[in-house]
Structure formats: C-alpha cells, structure tokens
PDB file of C-alpha atoms in Angstrom:
ATOM      1  CA  MET I   1     -19.371   0.209   1.948  1.00 95.00           C
ATOM      2  CA  LYS I   2     -17.866   1.982  -1.033  1.00 97.00           C
ATOM      3  CA  LEU I   3     -14.523   1.817  -1.547  1.00 97.00           C
ATOM      4  CA  TYR I   4     -13.482   3.798  -4.734  1.00 97.00           C
ATOM      5  CA  SER I   5     -10.517   2.097  -6.220  1.00 94.00           C
ATOM      6  CA  SER I   6      -8.081   2.333  -8.376  1.00 93.00           C
ATOM      7  CA  LEU I   7      -4.490   0.911  -9.667  1.00 88.00           C
ATOM      8  CA  GLY I   8      -1.027   2.108  -7.521  1.00 89.00           C
ATOM      9  CA  PRO I   9       0.014   0.512  -4.622  1.00 92.00           C
ATOM     10  CA  ASN I  10      -2.663   2.336  -1.345  1.00 94.00           C
ATOM     11  CA  PRO I  11      -5.814   0.973  -3.677  1.00 94.00           C
ATOM     12  CA  ARG I  12      -4.453  -2.096  -3.595  1.00 92.00           C
ATOM     13  CA  LEU I  13      -3.141  -2.771  -0.637  1.00 95.00           C
ATOM     14  CA  VAL I  14      -6.635  -1.849   0.806  1.00 96.00           C
ATOM     15  CA  ARG I  15      -8.228  -4.384  -0.805  1.00 95.00           C
ATOM     16  CA  MET I  16      -5.639  -7.007   0.042  1.00 95.00           C
ATOM     17  CA  PHE I  17      -5.979  -5.876   3.269  1.00 97.00           C
ATOM     18  CA  MET I  18      -9.795  -6.310   3.136  1.00 96.00           C
ATOM     19  CA  VAL I  19      -9.259  -9.735   1.068  1.00 95.00           C
ATOM     20  CA  GLU I  20      -7.236 -10.949   4.360  1.00 96.00           C
ATOM     21  CA  LYS I  21     -10.982 -10.078   6.568  1.00 96.00           C
ATOM     22  CA  GLY I  22     -12.737 -12.206   4.549  1.00 95.00           C
ATOM     23  CA  LEU I  23     -14.752  -9.575   2.911  1.00 95.00           C
ATOM     24  CA  ALA I  24     -16.170  -9.539  -0.199  1.00 91.00           C
ATOM     25  CA  GLU I  25     -16.531  -7.136  -3.302  1.00 90.00           C
ATOM     26  CA  GLY I  26     -19.849  -7.023  -3.964  1.00 89.00           C
ATOM     27  CA  LYS I  27     -21.333  -8.522  -0.661  1.00 93.00           C
ATOM     28  CA  ASP I  28     -19.626  -6.938   1.679  1.00 94.00           C
ATOM     29  CA  PHE I  29     -17.939  -3.514  -0.177  1.00 94.00           C
ATOM     30  CA  GLU I  30     -18.847  -1.642  -3.816  1.00 95.00           C
ATOM     31  CA  ARG I  31     -15.717  -1.205  -5.028  1.00 94.00           C
ATOM     32  CA  VAL I  32     -15.832   1.942  -7.900  1.00 95.00           C
ATOM     33  CA  HIS I  33     -12.777   1.805  -9.589  1.00 94.00           C
ATOM     34  CA  TYR I  34     -10.871   5.476 -10.971  1.00 94.00           C
ATOM     35  CA  ASP I  35      -8.685   5.713 -13.598  1.00 92.00           C
ATOM     36  CA  ILE I  36      -5.513   7.787 -12.659  1.00 87.00           C
ATOM     37  CA  ILE I  37      -3.910   7.643 -15.804  1.00 86.00           C
ATOM     38  CA  THR I  38      -6.301  10.303 -17.487  1.00 88.00           C
ATOM     39  CA  GLY I  39      -6.336  11.532 -14.136  1.00 87.00           C
ATOM     40  CA  GLU I  40     -10.260  10.781 -13.881  1.00 92.00           C
ATOM     41  CA  ASN I  41     -10.563  11.335  -9.970  1.00 91.00           C
ATOM     42  CA  ARG I  42      -9.261  14.505 -10.433  1.00 88.00           C
ATOM     43  CA  GLN I  43     -12.077  15.831 -12.222  1.00 90.00           C
ATOM     44  CA  ASP I  44     -15.309  14.146 -10.890  1.00 91.00           C
ATOM     45  CA  ASP I  45     -16.914  16.626  -9.064  1.00 93.00           C
ATOM     46  CA  GLY I  46     -18.460  14.218  -6.983  1.00 93.00           C
ATOM     47  CA  TYR I  47     -15.533  12.308  -5.544  1.00 95.00           C
ATOM     48  CA  LEU I  48     -13.784  15.654  -4.983  1.00 96.00           C
ATOM     49  CA  ALA I  49     -17.036  16.661  -3.197  1.00 96.00           C
ATOM     50  CA  LYS I  50     -15.751  13.269  -0.777  1.00 96.00           C
ATOM     51  CA  ASN I  51     -12.429  13.452  -1.578  1.00 96.00           C
ATOM     52  CA  PRO I  52     -11.303  17.046  -1.948  1.00 95.00           C
ATOM     53  CA  LEU I  53      -8.005  15.733  -2.363  1.00 93.00           C
ATOM     54  CA  GLY I  54      -8.573  13.287  -5.372  1.00 93.00           C
ATOM     55  CA  THR I  55      -6.294  10.989  -4.028  1.00 93.00           C
ATOM     56  CA  ILE I  56      -7.182   7.944  -3.714  1.00 95.00           C
ATOM     57  CA  PRO I  57      -8.487   5.091  -2.734  1.00 97.00           C
ATOM     58  CA  THR I  58     -11.254   6.033  -0.646  1.00 98.00           C
ATOM     59  CA  LEU I  59     -14.182   4.782   1.499  1.00 98.00           C
ATOM     60  CA  GLU I  60     -16.965   5.390   1.682  1.00 98.00           C
ATOM     61  CA  LEU I  61     -18.801   4.156   5.153  1.00 97.00           C
ATOM     62  CA  ASP I  62     -22.920   3.541   5.559  1.00 95.00           C
ATOM     63  CA  ASP I  63     -23.931   6.983   6.597  1.00 96.00           C
ATOM     64  CA  GLY I  64     -21.917   8.742   3.681  1.00 96.00           C
ATOM     65  CA  THR I  65     -18.777   9.468   6.370  1.00 97.00           C
ATOM     66  CA  CYS I  66     -15.607   9.253   4.139  1.00 98.00           C
ATOM     67  CA  LEU I  67     -12.421   7.875   5.163  1.00 98.00           C
ATOM     68  CA  THR I  68      -9.116   8.719   3.260  1.00 97.00           C
ATOM     69  CA  GLU I  69      -6.191   7.438   3.359  1.00 96.00           C
ATOM     70  CA  SER I  70      -4.881   3.529   3.339  1.00 96.00           C
ATOM     71  CA  TRP I  71      -3.553   3.243   6.821  1.00 96.00           C
ATOM     72  CA  PRO I  72      -5.887   4.950   8.420  1.00 97.00           C
ATOM     73  CA  ILE I  73      -9.160   2.496   6.302  1.00 98.00           C
ATOM     74  CA  CYS I  74      -7.437  -0.444   7.295  1.00 98.00           C
ATOM     75  CA  GLU I  75      -6.684   0.798  10.863  1.00 98.00           C
ATOM     76  CA  TYR I  76     -10.811   1.123  10.663  1.00 98.00           C
ATOM     77  CA  VAL I  77     -12.182  -1.804   9.040  1.00 98.00           C
ATOM     78  CA  GLU I  78      -9.538  -3.164  11.501  1.00 98.00           C
ATOM     79  CA  GLU I  79     -11.279  -2.373  14.304  1.00 97.00           C
ATOM     80  CA  MET I  80     -15.214  -3.482  12.760  1.00 97.00           C
ATOM     81  CA  HIS I  81     -14.269  -6.874  11.469  1.00 96.00           C
ATOM     82  CA  PRO I  82     -10.803  -7.149  14.391  1.00 96.00           C
ATOM     83  CA  THR I  83     -11.083 -11.390  13.502  1.00 95.00           C
ATOM     84  CA  PRO I  84      -8.194 -12.252  11.391  1.00 95.00           C
ATOM     85  CA  ASN I  85      -5.932  -9.726  13.534  1.00 96.00           C
ATOM     86  CA  LEU I  86      -3.825  -7.788  11.463  1.00 98.00           C
ATOM     87  CA  PHE I  87      -2.608  -4.563  13.740  1.00 98.00           C
ATOM     88  CA  GLY I  88      -1.745  -7.128  17.062  1.00 97.00           C
ATOM     89  CA  GLU I  89      -4.254  -7.356  19.739  1.00 96.00           C
ATOM     90  CA  THR I  90      -2.709  -5.725  22.669  1.00 97.00           C
ATOM     91  CA  PRO I  91      -1.083  -2.494  22.734  1.00 97.00           C
ATOM     92  CA  VAL I  92       2.750  -3.784  22.407  1.00 98.00           C
ATOM     93  CA  GLU I  93       2.003  -5.812  19.753  1.00 98.00           C
ATOM     94  CA  ARG I  94      -0.091  -2.670  17.959  1.00 98.00           C
ATOM     95  CA  ALA I  95       3.165  -0.434  18.901  1.00 98.00           C
ATOM     96  CA  THR I  96       5.012  -3.438  17.123  1.00 98.00           C
ATOM     97  CA  VAL I  97       3.182  -3.580  14.190  1.00 98.00           C
ATOM     98  CA  ARG I  98       2.808   0.103  13.672  1.00 98.00           C
ATOM     99  CA  LYS I  99       7.179   0.801  14.706  1.00 98.00           C
ATOM    100  CA  TRP I 100       7.392  -1.610  10.754  1.00 98.00           C
ATOM    101  CA  ALA I 101       4.934  -0.158   9.235  1.00 98.00           C
ATOM    102  CA  ARG I 102       5.811   3.524  10.857  1.00 97.00           C
ATOM    103  CA  LEU I 103       9.909   2.416   9.210  1.00 98.00           C
ATOM    104  CA  PHE I 104       9.140   1.627   6.074  1.00 97.00           C
ATOM    105  CA  ASP I 105       6.237   4.335   4.964  1.00 96.00           C
ATOM    106  CA  GLN I 106       8.998   7.133   5.905  1.00 96.00           C
ATOM    107  CA  GLU I 107      12.380   5.434   5.154  1.00 97.00           C
ATOM    108  CA  VAL I 108      11.459   3.088   1.881  1.00 96.00           C
ATOM    109  CA  VAL I 109       8.040   4.616   0.222  1.00 95.00           C
ATOM    110  CA  VAL I 110       8.604   8.351   0.882  1.00 94.00           C
ATOM    111  CA  PRO I 111      11.674   8.501  -1.493  1.00 95.00           C
ATOM    112  CA  MET I 112      10.450   5.987  -3.571  1.00 93.00           C
ATOM    113  CA  THR I 113       6.852   7.634  -5.262  1.00 91.00           C
ATOM    114  CA  MET I 114       8.647  10.835  -5.452  1.00 90.00           C
ATOM    115  CA  GLY I 115      11.749   9.545  -7.434  1.00 90.00           C
ATOM    116  CA  PHE I 116       9.151   7.311  -9.560  1.00 86.00           C
ATOM    117  CA  ARG I 117       7.403  10.739  -9.438  1.00 86.00           C
ATOM    118  CA  ALA I 118       9.845  12.946 -11.074  1.00 88.00           C
ATOM    119  CA  GLY I 119      11.022   9.786 -13.477  1.00 86.00           C
ATOM    120  CA  ALA I 120       9.620   7.477 -14.735  1.00 83.00           C
ATOM    121  CA  GLY I 121       6.242   8.453 -13.748  1.00 81.00           C
ATOM    122  CA  ARG I 122       7.157  11.832 -14.948  1.00 89.00           C
ATOM    123  CA  PRO I 123       4.909  12.207 -17.900  1.00 85.00           C
ATOM    124  CA  MET I 124       1.625  11.421 -16.196  1.00 80.00           C
ATOM    125  CA  PHE I 125       2.041  13.750 -12.473  1.00 82.00           C
ATOM    126  CA  GLU I 126       4.431  16.375 -13.395  1.00 81.00           C
ATOM    127  CA  PRO I 127       0.862  17.944 -15.408  1.00 83.00           C
ATOM    128  CA  ARG I 128      -0.835  17.262 -12.036  1.00 79.00           C
ATOM    129  CA  MET I 129       1.471  18.674  -9.063  1.00 80.00           C
ATOM    130  CA  SER I 130       5.092  20.036  -8.374  1.00 85.00           C
ATOM    131  CA  VAL I 131       7.747  17.040  -8.999  1.00 86.00           C
ATOM    132  CA  VAL I 132      11.077  17.507  -7.897  1.00 91.00           C
ATOM    133  CA  SER I 133      13.912  17.003 -10.699  1.00 94.00           C
ATOM    134  CA  PRO I 134      14.762  14.247 -12.141  1.00 88.00           C
ATOM    135  CA  GLU I 135      18.660  14.227 -11.138  1.00 92.00           C
ATOM    136  CA  ALA I 136      16.852  14.381  -7.125  1.00 91.00           C
ATOM    137  CA  GLY I 137      14.302  11.889  -8.264  1.00 90.00           C
ATOM    138  CA  ALA I 138      17.740   9.805  -9.530  1.00 93.00           C
ATOM    139  CA  GLU I 139      19.110  10.173  -5.557  1.00 95.00           C
ATOM    140  CA  LEU I 140      15.504   9.974  -4.089  1.00 94.00           C
ATOM    141  CA  SER I 141      15.593   6.186  -5.639  1.00 94.00           C
ATOM    142  CA  ALA I 142      18.775   5.638  -4.826  1.00 95.00           C
ATOM    143  CA  MET I 143      17.508   6.322  -1.273  1.00 96.00           C
ATOM    144  CA  ALA I 144      14.681   4.028  -1.659  1.00 95.00           C
ATOM    145  CA  ASP I 145      16.789   0.965  -2.541  1.00 95.00           C
ATOM    146  CA  GLU I 146      19.327   1.113   0.448  1.00 97.00           C
ATOM    147  CA  LYS I 147      16.790   1.000   2.626  1.00 97.00           C
ATOM    148  CA  TRP I 148      15.193  -2.102   0.634  1.00 97.00           C
ATOM    149  CA  ARG I 149      18.110  -3.176   1.803  1.00 98.00           C
ATOM    150  CA  TRP I 150      17.998  -2.661   5.113  1.00 98.00           C
ATOM    151  CA  PHE I 151      14.518  -3.894   5.387  1.00 98.00           C
ATOM    152  CA  ASP I 152      16.288  -6.579   3.888  1.00 98.00           C
ATOM    153  CA  ARG I 153      18.601  -7.538   6.273  1.00 98.00           C
ATOM    154  CA  ALA I 154      16.181  -7.025   9.285  1.00 98.00           C
ATOM    155  CA  LEU I 155      13.917  -9.483   7.787  1.00 98.00           C
ATOM    156  CA  GLY I 156      16.624 -12.280   7.749  1.00 97.00           C
ATOM    157  CA  ASP I 157      15.482 -15.741   6.984  1.00 96.00           C
ATOM    158  CA  GLY I 158      11.822 -15.474   8.705  1.00 96.00           C
ATOM    159  CA  ASP I 159       9.213 -14.182   6.665  1.00 96.00           C
ATOM    160  CA  HIS I 160       7.256 -11.506   8.994  1.00 98.00           C
ATOM    161  CA  TYR I 161       8.348  -8.213  10.536  1.00 98.00           C
ATOM    162  CA  ALA I 162       6.369  -8.669  13.286  1.00 97.00           C
ATOM    163  CA  LEU I 163       5.057 -11.215  15.885  1.00 97.00           C
ATOM    164  CA  GLY I 164       5.606 -13.713  14.024  1.00 96.00           C
ATOM    165  CA  ARG I 165       2.905 -14.035  12.125  1.00 97.00           C
ATOM    166  CA  PHE I 166       1.469 -12.163   9.099  1.00 97.00           C
ATOM    167  CA  THR I 167       0.232  -8.783   9.945  1.00 98.00           C
ATOM    168  CA  PHE I 168      -0.583  -5.259   8.426  1.00 98.00           C
ATOM    169  CA  ALA I 169       3.936  -4.333   8.126  1.00 98.00           C
ATOM    170  CA  ASP I 170       4.263  -7.498   5.997  1.00 98.00           C
ATOM    171  CA  LEU I 171       1.405  -6.489   3.840  1.00 97.00           C
ATOM    172  CA  ILE I 172       2.694  -2.864   3.652  1.00 97.00           C
ATOM    173  CA  VAL I 173       5.413  -4.055   2.264  1.00 97.00           C
ATOM    174  CA  PHE I 174       4.320  -6.287  -0.237  1.00 96.00           C
ATOM    175  CA  CYS I 175       2.619  -4.120  -1.911  1.00 94.00           C
ATOM    176  CA  PHE I 176       5.172  -1.385  -2.604  1.00 94.00           C
ATOM    177  CA  ALA I 177       7.316  -4.078  -4.143  1.00 95.00           C
ATOM    178  CA  ASN I 178       4.911  -5.701  -6.309  1.00 92.00           C
ATOM    179  CA  PHE I 179       4.550  -1.747  -7.286  1.00 88.00           C
ATOM    180  CA  GLY I 180       7.430  -1.210  -7.800  1.00 90.00           C
ATOM    181  CA  PHE I 181       7.044  -4.690 -10.336  1.00 92.00           C
ATOM    182  CA  THR I 182       4.615  -3.400 -12.509  1.00 87.00           C
ATOM    183  CA  VAL I 183       6.371  -0.187 -13.731  1.00 86.00           C
ATOM    184  CA  GLY I 184       9.657  -1.257 -13.978  1.00 88.00           C
ATOM    185  CA  TRP I 185      11.962  -1.564 -10.796  1.00 90.00           C
ATOM    186  CA  LYS I 186      13.338  -4.390  -9.733  1.00 93.00           C
ATOM    187  CA  LEU I 187      14.548  -5.200  -6.392  1.00 96.00           C
ATOM    188  CA  PRO I 188      18.116  -3.933  -5.100  1.00 95.00           C
ATOM    189  CA  GLU I 189      21.027  -6.090  -5.480  1.00 94.00           C
ATOM    190  CA  GLY I 190      22.176  -7.977  -2.358  1.00 93.00           C
ATOM    191  CA  THR I 191      17.849  -8.631  -1.506  1.00 97.00           C
ATOM    192  CA  ASP I 192      17.404 -12.627  -1.182  1.00 97.00           C
ATOM    193  CA  ASN I 193      15.894 -12.298   1.535  1.00 98.00           C
ATOM    194  CA  LEU I 194      12.882  -9.997   0.303  1.00 98.00           C
ATOM    195  CA  ALA I 195      13.110 -11.901  -2.781  1.00 97.00           C
ATOM    196  CA  ARG I 196      11.529 -15.172  -0.976  1.00 97.00           C
ATOM    197  CA  PHE I 197       9.244 -13.056   1.297  1.00 97.00           C
ATOM    198  CA  ILE I 198       7.928 -11.281  -1.901  1.00 96.00           C
ATOM    199  CA  ASP I 199       7.811 -15.153  -3.005  1.00 96.00           C
ATOM    200  CA  THR I 200       6.089 -16.583  -0.061  1.00 96.00           C
ATOM    201  CA  HIS I 201       3.230 -13.668  -0.035  1.00 96.00           C
ATOM    202  CA  ASN I 202       2.460 -14.159  -3.913  1.00 94.00           C
ATOM    203  CA  ARG I 203       1.046 -17.592  -2.301  1.00 93.00           C
ATOM    204  CA  ARG I 204      -1.641 -15.443  -0.471  1.00 94.00           C
ATOM    205  CA  GLU I 205      -5.225 -15.488  -1.986  1.00 91.00           C
ATOM    206  CA  SER I 206      -5.548 -11.945  -1.138  1.00 91.00           C
ATOM    207  CA  ALA I 207      -2.325 -11.660  -3.420  1.00 89.00           C
ATOM    208  CA  GLY I 208      -3.917 -13.066  -6.539  1.00 85.00           C
ATOM    209  CA  ILE I 209      -5.704  -8.829  -6.765  1.00 79.00           C
ATOM    210  CA  TRP I 210      -2.301  -8.337  -8.480  1.00 65.00           C
ATOM    211  CA  GLN I 211      -3.490 -10.084 -11.180  1.00 62.00           C
ATOM    212  CA  GLN I 212      -6.204  -8.970 -11.607  1.00 63.00           C
ATOM    213  CA  ALA I 213      -7.812  -6.853 -14.434  1.00 56.00           C
ATOM    214  CA  GLU I 214      -8.973  -3.523 -12.659  1.00 60.00           C
TER     215      GLU I 214
END
C-alpha cells in the first residue's frame, strides 16, 4: 500500500491509526509525502489522477484502488486489520464510536477548519479555494471553541469518549487538538478535562508522529 500524506490533521490521523494497528511504515505501507504549503498535491497530475480533488490523505491499495478521506481510510484499515479494535466490536459499539466521531466532525472540525482558513490560514488557502470573510471566520472559530467546551464537559473525569477504552473517537479529538497547537491555537478556557485527555494520550507511541519531522 502507498499512503499519500502531508502536514495536517487528517494525514496524521491516518498515520496514527495505522501505528495503533501495529502497521509499520516501510514494511506494511510506503508513505509518499507532499508539500501542501506549496500546493504540490494540487500540481502533480499523477496524484490528481488518483484523487481529482487533490486532497490528502489518499491510500493506494496494491491493486491500484485509491481510497480518499481519512475516516473511510481508517475504517478500511480496521476491516483489514481488526485487532486491536478501534471502531467497536458490535453494531452498538460501532454506532457509539461513530456517534462521537460524527458529532466532533460536524460540531468542531467543520467550523474550526473554516475559521482557520479565513483567519490565520488565509494567505495559504485564499488563492486555492473559496473562504469566508475574516469576520465570519472569527465567528466560526468562536462556535468551534464553544463546542470544545461541550466536549470537555462530556468527557468529564474520564480519558475516553466511547466504550471505556481508546477508540477512533478519541483519536480524532486528539489529532485536531494537536493540529490546533501547531498553528498557534490554544484550548479554550474551562477545558481542563481536555487538557488532561491530551496529556494522557500524548504518551501513546503513535503520538510521536506529532513530533516527527515530515
């Protein structure tokens, strides 16, 4: 397999997921890095043939099939390598994990990323895609922070969002928080539970990806 990767929360989400599964770069999959700062992924005709949107990550299977979008890629890896389980072992468990991941994706990731593109990330994103006004971006960022506080309350004094163990739901929260830190974002006030959660999972072997040079 080839994993087309880059900086950013979604590529690192997939890489962390694969490490959690015990898959090793150079042994189980090859990683091909793209420089998204320069837009390399949107200029390479070979890559655009695999993923016409030019987004990262893409997982190319041995037969040439190309899977895009981080969540479906992780679900594919889960089905091919079911142990350790990260999405749930029963229909109810899988629905529970997906519920938390879906809530976070819709309520935090969408406004957070749109707000970043309109604000601090505007110089990079504006030439490549439509972005909202800076004023709307600030409002979206504030909406995301409000939902971060909701997720802090939902976490309480635990270390996991679903099933009482580490799952994809925890991984997506962890990855997007760490993405925020790399671009100068800070956890909103009143999110001590999330600060503890991130500190706890920073000790995971897979979390070393956040400290690795690309």
